Coordinates of C-alpha atoms and ligand atoms in Angstrom, one line a residue:
M1 CA -17.5 -6.6 9.3
P2 CA -14.3 -4.6 9.1
G3 CA -13.9 -1.5 10.3
F4 CA -11.6 -0.3 8.2
L5 CA -9.6 -2.2 4.6
V6 CA -5.8 -1.3 4.0
I7 CA -6.2 -1.3 0.7
G8 CA -2.2 -1.1 -0.8
P9 CA -0.8 0.4 -3.3
Q10 CA 1.6 -2.9 -3.5
K11 CA 5.2 -1.4 -2.5
S12 CA 4.1 1.7 -0.6
G13 CA 4.6 -0.4 3.3
S14 CA 1.5 -2.2 3.5
T15 CA 3.0 -5.0 5.0
A16 CA 4.4 -3.2 7.6
L17 CA 1.4 -1.4 8.7
H18 CA -1.0 -5.0 9.0
S19 CA 1.8 -6.5 11.1
F20 CA 2.7 -2.9 13.4
L21 CA -1.4 -3.1 13.4
Q22 CA -1.7 -6.2 15.1
L23 CA 0.1 -5.1 17.8
H24 CA -3.1 -3.4 19.2
P25 CA -5.2 -5.2 21.5
N26 CA -7.9 -3.9 20.0
I27 CA -7.6 -4.4 16.1
V28 CA -7.7 -7.6 14.5
S29 CA -6.9 -8.6 11.9
S30 CA -8.8 -11.2 9.2
H31 CA -7.9 -14.5 8.7
P32 CA -4.6 -15.4 6.0
S33 CA -6.5 -17.0 2.9
R34 CA -4.4 -19.9 1.5
D35 CA -3.9 -19.1 -1.9
T36 CA -3.4 -15.0 -0.9
F37 CA -1.6 -15.4 2.6
E38 CA -1.6 -12.7 4.9
E39 CA -4.8 -10.8 2.1
V40 CA -7.7 -11.9 1.4
Q41 CA -8.2 -10.0 -2.3
F42 CA -11.7 -10.9 -2.5
F43 CA -12.7 -7.4 -4.0
S44 CA -10.3 -7.5 -6.6
I45 CA -9.9 -11.1 -7.7
A46 CA -12.7 -12.4 -10.1
V47 CA -13.6 -15.9 -8.8
N48 CA -13.3 -14.6 -4.8
Y49 CA -15.8 -11.8 -5.8
K50 CA -18.3 -14.1 -6.6
R51 CA -17.7 -17.1 -4.3
G52 CA -20.4 -13.9 -2.3
V53 CA -20.1 -12.2 0.9
D54 CA -20.5 -15.7 3.3
W55 CA -17.0 -16.5 2.1
Y56 CA -15.6 -12.8 2.2
L57 CA -17.3 -12.7 6.0
E58 CA -15.4 -16.4 7.2
F59 CA -12.1 -14.6 7.2
F60 CA -13.2 -12.7 10.0
P61 CA -12.9 -13.7 14.1
A62 CA -16.4 -13.2 16.0
A63 CA -15.9 -10.3 17.9
N64 CA -17.8 -8.1 20.6
E65 CA -17.8 -4.2 20.1
S66 CA -14.3 -3.1 21.7
V67 CA -12.4 -4.8 19.0
T68 CA -12.3 -3.3 15.0
L69 CA -11.5 -5.4 12.7
F70 CA -10.1 -4.9 9.2
E71 CA -8.5 -7.2 6.0
K72 CA -4.9 -5.4 4.2
S73 CA -5.2 -6.5 0.6
A74 CA -2.6 -4.3 -1.4
T75 CA -4.0 -4.6 -5.1
Y76 CA -7.9 -3.5 -3.9
F77 CA -5.5 0.4 -4.5
D78 CA -5.5 0.2 -8.4
V79 CA -8.0 -2.6 -9.1
E80 CA -11.4 -1.4 -11.2
H81 CA -14.3 -1.9 -9.6
V82 CA -12.9 -2.4 -5.9
P83 CA -13.8 1.0 -4.6
L84 CA -17.6 0.5 -5.8
R85 CA -17.6 -3.3 -4.8
V86 CA -16.2 -2.1 -1.5
N87 CA -18.2 0.8 -1.0
R88 CA -21.8 -1.3 -1.7
L89 CA -20.7 -4.1 0.6
L90 CA -19.2 -1.5 3.8
P91 CA -20.6 1.8 3.1
R92 CA -19.5 2.5 7.1
A93 CA -15.5 1.1 7.1
D94 CA -12.5 3.6 6.7
I95 CA -9.9 2.6 3.6
V96 CA -6.0 3.2 4.1
V97 CA -3.9 4.3 1.9
I98 CA -0.4 4.7 2.0
L99 CA 2.1 6.4 -0.4
I100 CA 5.3 6.4 -1.2
D101 CA 7.4 8.3 -4.0
P102 CA 5.7 6.9 -7.4
G103 CA 8.9 6.0 -8.8
E104 CA 10.2 4.3 -6.3
R105 CA 7.1 2.3 -5.5
A106 CA 8.1 0.9 -9.7
Y107 CA 12.1 0.1 -8.2
S108 CA 10.8 -1.7 -5.4
W109 CA 8.3 -3.7 -8.0
Y110 CA 10.7 -4.2 -10.3
Q111 CA 13.5 -5.3 -7.2
H112 CA 10.8 -7.6 -6.3
M113 CA 10.0 -9.7 -9.7
R114 CA 13.8 -10.1 -10.1
A115 CA 14.4 -11.0 -6.5
H116 CA 11.1 -14.2 -7.7
N117 CA 13.6 -14.9 -11.0
D118 CA 11.4 -13.1 -13.4
P119 CA 13.2 -13.7 -16.5
T120 CA 11.8 -10.9 -18.1
A121 CA 12.9 -8.5 -14.8
L122 CA 16.3 -10.7 -14.9
M123 CA 16.8 -9.7 -17.9
Y124 CA 15.7 -6.3 -18.8
T125 CA 17.3 -3.2 -16.7
F126 CA 14.6 -1.3 -14.6
H127 CA 15.1 1.6 -17.3
D128 CA 14.8 -0.9 -20.4
I129 CA 11.6 -2.0 -18.9
I130 CA 9.8 1.5 -17.3
T131 CA 11.3 3.4 -20.9
A132 CA 9.9 0.0 -23.3
G133 CA 7.9 1.5 -26.0
A134 CA 4.7 0.0 -27.3
D135 CA 5.9 -2.8 -29.7
S136 CA 8.2 -4.7 -27.0
P137 CA 7.6 -8.3 -25.9
R138 CA 4.7 -8.4 -23.8
P139 CA 6.7 -9.6 -21.0
V140 CA 8.2 -6.8 -21.0
L141 CA 5.2 -4.8 -21.3
S142 CA 3.3 -6.5 -18.5
L143 CA 6.3 -5.7 -16.1
Q144 CA 6.5 -2.0 -16.7
S145 CA 2.8 -1.3 -16.5
R146 CA 3.1 -3.6 -13.0
C147 CA 5.8 -0.8 -12.1
L148 CA 4.3 2.8 -14.1
E149 CA 0.3 2.5 -13.4
P150 CA -0.4 2.1 -9.6
G151 CA 1.9 5.1 -9.3
K152 CA -0.7 6.9 -10.8
Y153 CA -2.0 7.3 -7.4
V154 CA -4.6 10.7 -8.7
T155 CA -6.6 8.5 -10.7
H156 CA -6.8 5.6 -8.7
L157 CA -7.7 7.6 -6.2
E158 CA -10.7 9.6 -8.2
K159 CA -12.2 6.5 -8.0
W160 CA -11.7 5.9 -4.5
V161 CA -13.0 9.6 -3.9
T162 CA -16.3 9.2 -6.2
Q163 CA -17.1 5.8 -4.2
V164 CA -16.5 6.0 -1.0
T165 CA -15.7 10.1 -0.1
A166 CA -13.1 11.8 1.1
R167 CA -14.1 11.9 5.0
R168 CA -13.9 7.9 4.6
L169 CA -10.0 7.9 2.8
I170 CA -7.3 8.4 6.0
I171 CA -3.7 8.7 3.2
V172 CA -0.3 7.4 5.7
D173 CA 2.8 8.8 4.5
G174 CA 5.1 5.8 3.1
D175 CA 7.8 7.3 4.4
Q176 CA 7.0 8.8 7.3
L177 CA 5.5 4.7 8.0
K178 CA 9.5 3.6 7.5
N179 CA 11.0 5.7 9.1
D180 CA 9.1 7.2 11.7
P181 CA 6.5 4.6 12.6
V182 CA 5.7 5.6 16.3
T183 CA 3.9 8.6 15.5
V184 CA 2.1 7.3 11.8
M185 CA 0.7 4.7 14.0
N186 CA -0.5 6.5 16.9
N187 CA -2.0 9.0 14.6
L188 CA -3.5 6.4 12.8
Q189 CA -5.6 5.5 16.1
S190 CA -7.2 8.7 16.6
S191 CA -8.1 9.0 12.6
L192 CA -9.8 5.2 12.8
N193 CA -11.2 6.1 16.4
I194 CA -10.2 3.5 18.0
Q195 CA -11.1 3.8 21.8
T196 CA -8.0 2.6 23.7
F197 CA -4.8 4.8 22.8
F198 CA -2.3 1.4 23.1
D199 CA 1.8 4.1 22.6
Y200 CA 4.1 2.3 19.6
S201 CA 6.6 3.6 21.3
N202 CA 7.1 0.7 23.2
N203 CA 6.8 -1.9 20.9
L204 CA 9.0 -0.6 17.7
F205 CA 12.9 0.0 17.3
F206 CA 15.1 0.7 14.7
D207 CA 17.1 -2.1 14.1
K208 CA 19.9 -1.3 12.9
S209 CA 20.9 -4.6 11.1
K210 CA 17.4 -4.9 9.5
G211 CA 18.2 -1.1 8.9
F212 CA 13.9 -1.2 9.7
Y213 CA 12.2 -0.5 12.2
C214 CA 11.0 -4.1 14.0
M215 CA 8.5 -5.0 16.7
K216 CA 9.3 -5.8 19.8
V217 CA 6.3 -9.0 20.8
R218 CA 6.4 -10.3 24.6
G219 CA 9.9 -8.8 24.7
K220 CA 11.4 -10.7 20.9
K221 CA 12.4 -8.5 18.3
K222 CA 10.4 -9.6 15.3
C223 CA 10.6 -7.9 12.4
L224 CA 9.7 -8.9 8.5
G225 CA 10.7 -10.9 6.6
K226 CA 13.7 -11.1 4.2
G227 CA 11.1 -9.9 1.0
K228 CA 10.8 -6.6 2.7
G229 CA 12.3 -4.1 3.4
R230 CA 15.3 -5.7 0.6
A231 CA 18.6 -4.6 0.2
Y232 CA 19.4 -3.6 -3.9
P233 CA 21.4 -0.9 -5.2
P234 CA 20.4 2.8 -5.3
M235 CA 18.0 3.7 -8.8
N236 CA 20.3 5.5 -11.5
Q237 CA 20.1 9.1 -11.5
T238 CA 18.6 8.9 -15.0
S239 CA 16.0 7.1 -14.2
V240 CA 15.6 9.3 -10.9
E241 CA 15.0 11.6 -13.7
W242 CA 12.5 10.0 -16.4
L243 CA 10.2 9.6 -13.0
S244 CA 9.6 12.8 -12.0
K245 CA 9.0 13.7 -16.0
Y246 CA 6.4 10.9 -16.1
Y247 CA 5.1 11.2 -12.8
K248 CA 5.3 15.5 -12.7
K249 CA 1.4 16.3 -14.4
F250 CA -0.1 13.3 -11.6
N251 CA 1.9 14.4 -8.8
E252 CA 1.0 18.0 -8.9
N253 CA -3.0 16.5 -9.8
L254 CA -2.3 14.5 -7.0
K255 CA -1.7 17.5 -5.0
E256 CA -5.0 19.5 -5.6
L257 CA -6.9 16.5 -4.6
L258 CA -5.2 16.1 -2.0
L259 CA -5.1 19.9 -1.4
K260 CA -8.8 20.2 -2.0
Y261 CA -9.8 17.3 0.5
G262 CA -8.0 18.9 3.0
Y263 CA -5.6 16.7 3.6
T264 CA -1.8 17.4 4.8
L265 CA 0.9 16.3 1.7
P266 CA 3.0 13.7 2.3
E267 CA 5.8 15.0 2.2
W268 CA 7.6 13.9 -0.3
L269 CA 5.1 15.2 -2.5
T270 CA 6.3 18.4 -1.4
S271 CA 9.4 18.1 -2.5
E272 CA 9.4 16.6 -5.8
L273 CA 7.4 19.3 -7.1
S274 CA 9.4 21.6 -5.8
L275 CA 12.3 20.3 -6.8
R276 CA 10.8 19.9 -10.2
S277 CA 9.3 23.1 -10.3
Ligands
LIG301 P1 11.5 -2.5 0.1 O1 11.6 -4.4 0.0 O2 11.7 -2.3 -1.5 O3 12.2 -2.3 0.3 P2 4.8 -4.1 1.0 O4 4.1 -4.2 2.0 O5 3.4 -3.2 0.4 O6 5.2 -4.2 0.2 O7 6.2 -2.8 0.5 C1 7.1 -3.2 0.7 C2 7.6 -2.3 1.5 O8 7.9 -1.6 2.3 C3 9.7 -1.9 1.6 O9 10.1 -2.0 0.2 C4 10.1 -1.6 2.0 O10 10.4 -0.2 2.0 C5 9.3 -0.8 2.7 N1 8.4 -0.7 4.4 C6 8.0 -0.3 5.5 N2 8.4 0.1 6.6 C7 9.1 -1.1 6.4 C8 9.9 -2.4 7.7 N3 9.6 -1.6 8.6 N4 10.2 -3.2 7.8 C9 10.4 -3.6 6.0 N5 9.8 -2.3 4.8 C10 9.4 -1.4 5.6

């Protein structure tokens, strides 16, 4: 049984967290899936869920008590029935959520779709997509929804809090994961109650050519693949402002929710709200 789940959302840095966690000798990930690669996506995809618990548990290697098993499926965060399903099967598992500025997350998703030659993302600008009206073509509305909906963090987190109690939700600041992963990983071990401490400062380093932190594995440099940490132009100011207004209420409510349960606010949230107040 997994001891914890990394649930996303998509484009928040979940692949980096998944890779960094596996450097720890006592933390072991699920096996890759034939269909969905590093993610099992048991709780979020209906056909997988119907395959049942035994199918799910086959993704996890046999482990002794000194090992903590986990899986990362970034779609768990915002898919409707997942919190309830997770709570039923894994009532004791910790849940790790990574939060970045929702506007940046939206832009990263759009760039991800362009990089995958999605015709809609190639045909329309980011601003066209996020501001498209309800009478727009279906593919535009679908891409708009994939850009904007997951970033309504408070809406999704409320469902998780109801199901799993705030004590078991661990919030990681995605900006800090990007800029100071050693601190994030060192703190996360204590939040997850991992008994053996692994000092990440020996295994993570900033790589100038990648522009992101990479890992040192058996003396060799290992960065995430070219689909993670892509180079693309910065978002234009009009979209930055539009998104800031769009997410204002959601971000204010997120702040309230996090404070209510005693979480430290991510820095991007504090500065976003102070800029717009
Ligand atoms: P971009 O490619 O838009 O920069 P996910 O794994 O959830 O899909 O998230 C991808 C994002 O992780 C990347 O989005 C990047 O900003 C972020 N990231 C954080 N740390 C990273 C790292 N060490 N290497 C590459 N990407 C990292």
